[in-house]
PDB file of C-alpha atoms in Angstrom:
ATOM      1  CA  MET A  28     126.411  41.104 114.101  1.00  0.00           C
ATOM      2  CA  ILE A  29     124.748  43.173 111.361  1.00  0.00           C
ATOM      3  CA  SER A  30     125.512  46.854 111.844  1.00  0.00           C
ATOM      4  CA  ALA A  31     123.030  49.693 111.374  1.00  0.00           C
ATOM      5  CA  SER A  32     125.001  50.953 108.366  1.00  0.00           C
ATOM      6  CA  GLU A  33     124.678  47.551 106.661  1.00  0.00           C
ATOM      7  CA  ILE A  34     120.901  47.548 107.183  1.00  0.00           C
ATOM      8  CA  LEU A  35     120.794  51.063 105.739  1.00  0.00           C
ATOM      9  CA  LEU A  36     122.879  50.098 102.699  1.00  0.00           C
ATOM     10  CA  THR A  37     120.651  47.059 102.099  1.00  0.00           C
ATOM     11  CA  LEU A  38     117.599  49.332 102.194  1.00  0.00           C
ATOM     12  CA  PHE A  39     119.411  51.526  99.685  1.00  0.00           C
ATOM     13  CA  LEU A  40     119.664  48.602  97.263  1.00  0.00           C
ATOM     14  CA  LEU A  41     115.973  47.935  97.780  1.00  0.00           C
ATOM     15  CA  THR A  42     115.048  51.526  96.832  1.00  0.00           C
ATOM     16  CA  ASN A  43     117.033  51.079  93.588  1.00  0.00           C
ATOM     17  CA  LEU A  44     115.043  47.955  92.690  1.00  0.00           C
ATOM     18  CA  LEU A  45     111.729  49.628  93.579  1.00  0.00           C
ATOM     19  CA  LEU A  46     112.645  52.698  91.513  1.00  0.00           C
ATOM     20  CA  ALA A  47     113.283  50.548  88.462  1.00  0.00           C
ATOM     21  CA  GLY A  48     109.826  49.017  88.779  1.00  0.00           C
ATOM     22  CA  THR A  49     107.646  52.034  89.482  1.00  0.00           C
ATOM     23  CA  GLY A  50     105.979  54.082  86.771  1.00  0.00           C
ATOM     24  CA  ARG A  51     104.207  56.487  89.079  1.00  0.00           C
ATOM     25  CA  LEU A  52     106.142  59.700  89.612  1.00  0.00           C
ATOM     26  CA  PRO A  53     105.175  60.746  93.195  1.00  0.00           C
ATOM     27  CA  PRO A  54     106.198  57.353  94.706  1.00  0.00           C
ATOM     28  CA  ALA A  55     109.407  57.419  92.626  1.00  0.00           C
ATOM     29  CA  ILE A  56     110.213  60.897  93.978  1.00  0.00           C
ATOM     30  CA  ARG A  57     109.554  59.657  97.532  1.00  0.00           C
ATOM     31  CA  LEU A  58     111.945  56.751  96.996  1.00  0.00           C
ATOM     32  CA  VAL A  59     114.662  59.182  95.932  1.00  0.00           C
ATOM     33  CA  ALA A  60     113.813  61.284  98.996  1.00  0.00           C
ATOM     34  CA  ALA A  61     114.276  58.182 101.174  1.00  0.00           C
ATOM     35  CA  GLN A  62     117.703  57.726  99.593  1.00  0.00           C
ATOM     36  CA  GLY A  63     118.460  61.324 100.557  1.00  0.00           C
ATOM     37  CA  TRP A  64     117.691  60.611 104.210  1.00  0.00           C
ATOM     38  CA  PHE A  65     119.768  57.429 104.071  1.00  0.00           C
ATOM     39  CA  ILE A  66     122.703  59.450 102.731  1.00  0.00           C
ATOM     40  CA  GLY A  67     122.248  61.936 105.566  1.00  0.00           C
ATOM     41  CA  LEU A  68     122.416  59.126 108.118  1.00  0.00           C
ATOM     42  CA  LEU A  69     125.195  57.161 106.455  1.00  0.00           C
ATOM     43  CA  PRO A  70     128.261  59.196 107.542  1.00  0.00           C
ATOM     44  CA  LEU A  71     126.977  59.116 111.138  1.00  0.00           C
ATOM     45  CA  LEU A  72     126.347  55.365 111.074  1.00  0.00           C
ATOM     46  CA  LEU A  73     129.695  54.610 109.413  1.00  0.00           C
ATOM     47  CA  TRP A  74     131.547  56.772 111.922  1.00  0.00           C
ATOM     48  CA  ASN A  75     133.715  54.854 114.371  1.00  0.00           C
ATOM     49  CA  TRP A  76     132.059  56.113 117.573  1.00  0.00           C
ATOM     50  CA  SER A  77     133.865  53.790 119.970  1.00  0.00           C
ATOM     51  CA  ASP A  78     137.409  54.753 118.882  1.00  0.00           C
ATOM     52  CA  ALA A  79     137.032  58.268 117.505  1.00  0.00           C
ATOM     53  CA  GLY A  80     134.383  59.681 119.836  1.00  0.00           C
ATOM     54  CA  ALA A  81     131.671  61.893 118.383  1.00  0.00           C
ATOM     55  CA  PRO A  82     132.027  63.034 114.750  1.00  0.00           C
ATOM     56  CA  GLY A  83     133.313  66.541 114.120  1.00  0.00           C
ATOM     57  CA  LEU A  84     131.323  69.492 112.860  1.00  0.00           C
ATOM     58  CA  ARG A  85     132.147  68.756 109.227  1.00  0.00           C
ATOM     59  CA  ILE A  86     130.562  65.302 109.313  1.00  0.00           C
ATOM     60  CA  TRP A  87     127.459  66.654 111.050  1.00  0.00           C
ATOM     61  CA  THR A  88     127.208  69.491 108.520  1.00  0.00           C
ATOM     62  CA  VAL A  89     127.376  67.135 105.554  1.00  0.00           C
ATOM     63  CA  ALA A  90     124.872  64.771 107.167  1.00  0.00           C
ATOM     64  CA  VAL A  91     122.361  67.536 107.868  1.00  0.00           C
ATOM     65  CA  VAL A  92     122.833  69.327 104.522  1.00  0.00           C
ATOM     66  CA  ASN A  93     122.512  66.069 102.589  1.00  0.00           C
ATOM     67  CA  ALA A  94     119.352  65.061 104.458  1.00  0.00           C
ATOM     68  CA  LEU A  95     117.731  68.470 104.047  1.00  0.00           C
ATOM     69  CA  VAL A  96     118.653  68.964 100.385  1.00  0.00           C
ATOM     70  CA  LYS A  97     118.327  65.404  99.071  1.00  0.00           C
ATOM     71  CA  GLY A  98     115.654  64.240 101.488  1.00  0.00           C
ATOM     72  CA  LEU A  99     113.472  67.350 101.633  1.00  0.00           C
ATOM     73  CA  ALA A 100     114.231  70.255  99.292  1.00  0.00           C
ATOM     74  CA  LEU A 101     114.821  68.480  95.958  1.00  0.00           C
ATOM     75  CA  PRO A 102     111.945  65.984  96.327  1.00  0.00           C
ATOM     76  CA  ALA A 103     109.575  68.819  97.334  1.00  0.00           C
ATOM     77  CA  LEU A 104     110.685  70.774  94.257  1.00  0.00           C
ATOM     78  CA  LEU A 105     110.127  67.783  91.979  1.00  0.00           C
ATOM     79  CA  LEU A 106     106.730  66.972  93.493  1.00  0.00           C
ATOM     80  CA  TYR A 107     105.793  70.597  92.879  1.00  0.00           C
ATOM     81  CA  ALA A 108     106.950  70.376  89.252  1.00  0.00           C
ATOM     82  CA  VAL A 109     105.024  67.115  88.756  1.00  0.00           C
ATOM     83  CA  ARG A 110     101.860  68.653  90.205  1.00  0.00           C
ATOM     84  CA  LYS A 111     102.210  71.714  87.977  1.00  0.00           C
ATOM     85  CA  VAL A 112     102.659  69.591  84.892  1.00  0.00           C
ATOM     86  CA  HIS A 113      99.969  67.090  85.936  1.00  0.00           C
ATOM     87  CA  ALA A 114     102.391  64.298  85.088  1.00  0.00           C
ATOM     88  CA  LYS A 115     101.410  61.411  87.315  1.00  0.00           C
ATOM     89  CA  ARG A 116     103.346  58.619  85.702  1.00  0.00           C
ATOM     90  CA  GLU A 117     106.037  57.598  83.271  1.00  0.00           C
ATOM     91  CA  MET A 118     103.825  56.580  80.363  1.00  0.00           C
ATOM     92  CA  GLU A 119     105.926  54.388  78.136  1.00  0.00           C
ATOM     93  CA  PRO A 120     109.472  53.772  79.293  1.00  0.00           C
ATOM     94  CA  LEU A 121     111.883  52.637  76.605  1.00  0.00           C
ATOM     95  CA  VAL A 122     112.436  49.510  78.710  1.00  0.00           C
ATOM     96  CA  SER A 123     109.436  47.944  80.454  1.00  0.00           C
ATOM     97  CA  PHE A 124     109.287  48.116  84.267  1.00  0.00           C
ATOM     98  CA  ARG A 125     109.585  44.327  84.665  1.00  0.00           C
ATOM     99  CA  VAL A 126     112.680  44.206  82.464  1.00  0.00           C
ATOM    100  CA  SER A 127     114.014  47.347  84.188  1.00  0.00           C
ATOM    101  CA  GLN A 128     113.876  45.595  87.559  1.00  0.00           C
ATOM    102  CA  LEU A 129     115.685  42.593  86.173  1.00  0.00           C
ATOM    103  CA  LEU A 130     118.388  44.819  84.659  1.00  0.00           C
ATOM    104  CA  VAL A 131     118.860  46.773  87.895  1.00  0.00           C
ATOM    105  CA  PHE A 132     119.123  43.449  89.728  1.00  0.00           C
ATOM    106  CA  LEU A 133     121.900  42.474  87.287  1.00  0.00           C
ATOM    107  CA  ILE A 134     123.572  45.879  87.833  1.00  0.00           C
ATOM    108  CA  VAL A 135     123.528  45.177  91.591  1.00  0.00           C
ATOM    109  CA  ALA A 136     125.015  41.700  91.066  1.00  0.00           C
ATOM    110  CA  ALA A 137     127.725  43.101  88.783  1.00  0.00           C
ATOM    111  CA  SER A 138     128.501  45.835  91.329  1.00  0.00           C
ATOM    112  CA  PHE A 139     129.122  43.251  94.034  1.00  0.00           C
ATOM    113  CA  ALA A 140     131.354  41.291  91.665  1.00  0.00           C
ATOM    114  CA  VAL A 141     133.364  44.437  90.865  1.00  0.00           C
ATOM    115  CA  GLY A 142     133.448  45.375  94.572  1.00  0.00           C
ATOM    116  CA  LYS A 143     134.971  41.964  95.345  1.00  0.00           C
ATOM    117  CA  LEU A 144     137.586  42.404  92.621  1.00  0.00           C
ATOM    118  CA  LEU A 145     138.621  45.870  93.785  1.00  0.00           C
ATOM    119  CA  HIS A 146     139.362  44.702  97.306  1.00  0.00           C
ATOM    120  CA  VAL A 147     140.085  48.100  98.823  1.00  0.00           C
ATOM    121  CA  ASN A 148     140.079  47.219 102.476  1.00  0.00           C
ATOM    122  CA  GLU A 149     142.340  49.834 104.043  1.00  0.00           C
ATOM    123  CA  ALA A 150     140.121  52.891 104.132  1.00  0.00           C
ATOM    124  CA  ILE A 151     136.715  51.275 103.736  1.00  0.00           C
ATOM    125  CA  ALA A 152     134.197  51.983 106.457  1.00  0.00           C
ATOM    126  CA  SER A 153     131.832  49.242 105.310  1.00  0.00           C
ATOM    127  CA  GLU A 154     132.271  46.296 102.939  1.00  0.00           C
ATOM    128  CA  LEU A 155     128.848  47.007 101.460  1.00  0.00           C
ATOM    129  CA  ALA A 156     129.429  50.689 100.731  1.00  0.00           C
ATOM    130  CA  ILE A 157     131.380  50.320  97.470  1.00  0.00           C
ATOM    131  CA  PRO A 158     129.093  47.752  95.749  1.00  0.00           C
ATOM    132  CA  VAL A 159     126.027  49.743  96.845  1.00  0.00           C
ATOM    133  CA  ALA A 160     127.624  52.939  95.492  1.00  0.00           C
ATOM    134  CA  PHE A 161     128.307  51.295  92.103  1.00  0.00           C
ATOM    135  CA  ALA A 162     124.830  49.753  91.996  1.00  0.00           C
ATOM    136  CA  THR A 163     123.225  53.118  92.759  1.00  0.00           C
ATOM    137  CA  MET A 164     125.260  54.941  90.113  1.00  0.00           C
ATOM    138  CA  GLY A 165     124.360  52.217  87.616  1.00  0.00           C
ATOM    139  CA  THR A 166     120.662  52.469  88.486  1.00  0.00           C
ATOM    140  CA  GLY A 167     120.786  56.246  88.046  1.00  0.00           C
ATOM    141  CA  LEU A 168     122.412  56.009  84.621  1.00  0.00           C
ATOM    142  CA  PHE A 169     119.938  53.327  83.613  1.00  0.00           C
ATOM    143  CA  LEU A 170     116.972  55.528  84.604  1.00  0.00           C
ATOM    144  CA  ILE A 171     118.398  58.457  82.633  1.00  0.00           C
ATOM    145  CA  CYS A 172     118.777  56.285  79.522  1.00  0.00           C
ATOM    146  CA  SER A 173     115.590  54.207  79.693  1.00  0.00           C
ATOM    147  CA  ARG A 174     112.923  56.760  80.618  1.00  0.00           C
ATOM    148  CA  ARG A 175     111.305  59.378  78.399  1.00  0.00           C
ATOM    149  CA  LYS A 176     109.927  61.878  80.901  1.00  0.00           C
ATOM    150  CA  ALA A 177     112.157  64.749  81.978  1.00  0.00           C
ATOM    151  CA  VAL A 178     111.153  64.352  85.638  1.00  0.00           C
ATOM    152  CA  THR A 179     112.162  60.683  85.663  1.00  0.00           C
ATOM    153  CA  GLN A 180     115.463  61.559  84.030  1.00  0.00           C
ATOM    154  CA  VAL A 181     116.101  64.158  86.725  1.00  0.00           C
ATOM    155  CA  LEU A 182     115.403  61.417  89.291  1.00  0.00           C
ATOM    156  CA  GLY A 183     117.934  59.231  87.502  1.00  0.00           C
ATOM    157  CA  PHE A 184     120.486  62.011  87.743  1.00  0.00           C
ATOM    158  CA  LEU A 185     119.826  62.382  91.480  1.00  0.00           C
ATOM    159  CA  VAL A 186     120.116  58.629  92.028  1.00  0.00           C
ATOM    160  CA  PHE A 187     123.455  58.659  90.181  1.00  0.00           C
ATOM    161  CA  GLU A 188     124.612  61.499  92.428  1.00  0.00           C
ATOM    162  CA  ASN A 189     123.422  59.569  95.484  1.00  0.00           C
ATOM    163  CA  GLY A 190     125.708  56.746  94.381  1.00  0.00           C
ATOM    164  CA  ILE A 191     128.655  59.158  94.382  1.00  0.00           C
ATOM    165  CA  SER A 192     127.664  60.252  97.899  1.00  0.00           C
ATOM    166  CA  VAL A 193     127.543  56.661  99.145  1.00  0.00           C
ATOM    167  CA  PHE A 194     130.995  56.129  97.637  1.00  0.00           C
ATOM    168  CA  GLY A 195     132.303  59.236  99.423  1.00  0.00           C
ATOM    169  CA  ALA A 196     130.763  58.214 102.738  1.00  0.00           C
ATOM    170  CA  GLY A 197     131.984  54.632 102.315  1.00  0.00           C
ATOM    171  CA  ILE A 198     135.629  55.573 102.006  1.00  0.00           C
ATOM    172  CA  LEU A 199     135.226  58.414 104.514  1.00  0.00           C
ATOM    173  CA  LEU A 200     137.000  60.835 102.241  1.00  0.00           C
ATOM    174  CA  GLU A 201     138.198  63.938 103.992  1.00  0.00           C
ATOM    175  CA  TYR A 202     138.357  65.919 100.763  1.00  0.00           C
ATOM    176  CA  GLY A 203     135.262  64.114  99.597  1.00  0.00           C
ATOM    177  CA  LEU A 204     133.084  66.147 101.893  1.00  0.00           C
ATOM    178  CA  VAL A 205     134.048  69.422 100.260  1.00  0.00           C
ATOM    179  CA  VAL A 206     133.518  67.929  96.811  1.00  0.00           C
ATOM    180  CA  GLU A 207     130.179  66.583  98.020  1.00  0.00           C
ATOM    181  CA  LEU A 208     128.798  69.944  98.995  1.00  0.00           C
ATOM    182  CA  GLY A 209     129.983  71.340  95.656  1.00  0.00           C
ATOM    183  CA  ILE A 210     128.180  68.614  93.740  1.00  0.00           C
ATOM    184  CA  LEU A 211     125.127  69.139  95.916  1.00  0.00           C
ATOM    185  CA  LEU A 212     124.909  72.779  94.936  1.00  0.00           C
ATOM    186  CA  ASP A 213     125.321  71.918  91.257  1.00  0.00           C
ATOM    187  CA  VAL A 214     122.543  69.372  91.472  1.00  0.00           C
ATOM    188  CA  PHE A 215     120.304  71.775  93.346  1.00  0.00           C
ATOM    189  CA  VAL A 216     120.738  74.385  90.629  1.00  0.00           C
ATOM    190  CA  LEU A 217     120.267  71.814  87.885  1.00  0.00           C
ATOM    191  CA  VAL A 218     117.049  70.433  89.323  1.00  0.00           C
ATOM    192  CA  PHE A 219     115.779  73.918  90.030  1.00  0.00           C
ATOM    193  CA  VAL A 220     116.374  74.923  86.414  1.00  0.00           C
ATOM    194  CA  LEU A 221     114.846  71.703  85.108  1.00  0.00           C
ATOM    195  CA  GLY A 222     111.816  72.160  87.357  1.00  0.00           C
ATOM    196  CA  ILE A 223     111.250  75.610  85.939  1.00  0.00           C
ATOM    197  CA  ALA A 224     111.861  74.355  82.395  1.00  0.00           C
ATOM    198  CA  ILE A 225     109.295  71.548  82.766  1.00  0.00           C
ATOM    199  CA  TYR A 226     106.795  73.994  84.187  1.00  0.00           C
ATOM    200  CA  GLN A 227     107.440  76.561  81.423  1.00  0.00           C
ATOM    201  CA  ILE A 228     107.258  73.993  78.614  1.00  0.00           C
ATOM    202  CA  ASN A 229     103.927  72.827  79.943  1.00  0.00           C
ATOM    203  CA  ARG A 230     102.597  76.350  80.292  1.00  0.00           C
ATOM    204  CA  THR A 231     103.687  77.246  76.764  1.00  0.00           C
ATOM    205  CA  PHE A 232     101.894  74.223  75.331  1.00  0.00           C
ATOM    206  CA  ALA A 233      98.780  74.991  77.337  1.00  0.00           C
ATOM    207  CA  SER A 234      98.718  78.623  76.159  1.00  0.00           C
ATOM    208  CA  LEU A 235      99.344  77.566  72.538  1.00  0.00           C
ATOM    209  CA  ASP A 236      96.294  75.350  72.702  1.00  0.00           C
ATOM    210  CA  THR A 237      94.024  78.061  74.135  1.00  0.00           C
ATOM    211  CA  ASP A 238      95.291  80.409  71.430  1.00  0.00           C
ATOM    212  CA  LYS A 239      94.142  77.989  68.745  1.00  0.00           C
ATOM    213  CA  MET A 240      90.768  77.634  70.406  1.00  0.00           C
ATOM    214  CA  ASN A 241      90.304  81.414  70.429  1.00  0.00           C
ATOM    215  CA  ARG A 242      91.202  81.689  66.779  1.00  0.00           C
ATOM    216  CA  LEU A 243      88.682  78.970  65.910  1.00  0.00           C
ATOM    217  CA  GLY A 244      86.048  80.903  67.825  1.00  0.00           C
ATOM    218  CA  ASP A 245      86.874  84.088  65.904  1.00  0.00           C
ATOM    219  CA  ILE A 246      86.645  82.356  62.515  1.00  0.00           C
ATOM    220  CA  HIS A 247      83.336  80.848  63.561  1.00  0.00           C
ATOM    221  CA  LEU A 248      81.981  84.313  64.463  1.00  0.00           C
ATOM    222  CA  LEU A 249      83.223  85.820  61.192  1.00  0.00           C
ATOM    223  CA  HIS A 250      81.285  83.245  59.197  1.00  0.00           C
ATOM    224  CA  HIS A 251      78.175  84.080  61.152  1.00  0.00           C
ATOM    225  CA  HIS A 252      78.540  87.782  60.375  1.00  0.00           C
ATOM    226  CA  HIS A 253      78.810  87.041  56.677  1.00  0.00           C
TER     227      HIS A 253
END
């Protein structure tokens, strides 16, 4: 019997592969948003309902906060930044999208191999959680290294952080939840700052260009007067 959490974790792997192959920024941001919702659902799906009853407030809090921040707030912020900068796509990645997908596929395969070797069965909520966590972290790091655009690198950072969240949910860490919320806040601040930076850089360049145009106009007028 395939459990809901296993379906969710498989979908997670799929988003990683799709992310590696997409050059368009809005769809890429939506894929990361989907991961955010998956992470929100994961602790609830991994929870042992039959033995432990309903999850406590802490689990619900983490689930809701993760879904809202990773699934809604951060993606909305990034979409806003992308719209402001008029950056629709990753122009020329350092590694082509086809090769990227192949590499992420290899990262996934390696993650499953490592997951098998680790063999941590005692506290694991799902067999899939650890390989998926490693694969997601690997995909994130790969995106950070292989893409040129700041927005795509921010996405890579978020994907990496999503991998950490899957790891935390997978081993149902009690302390992990506190750490999680801490990391979440860091990431929120980071992305917020980066969003502003991208917007400012763009605005500065735009204003520099108009400045040059004005100066050209002035020179042109001066010649006419002479």
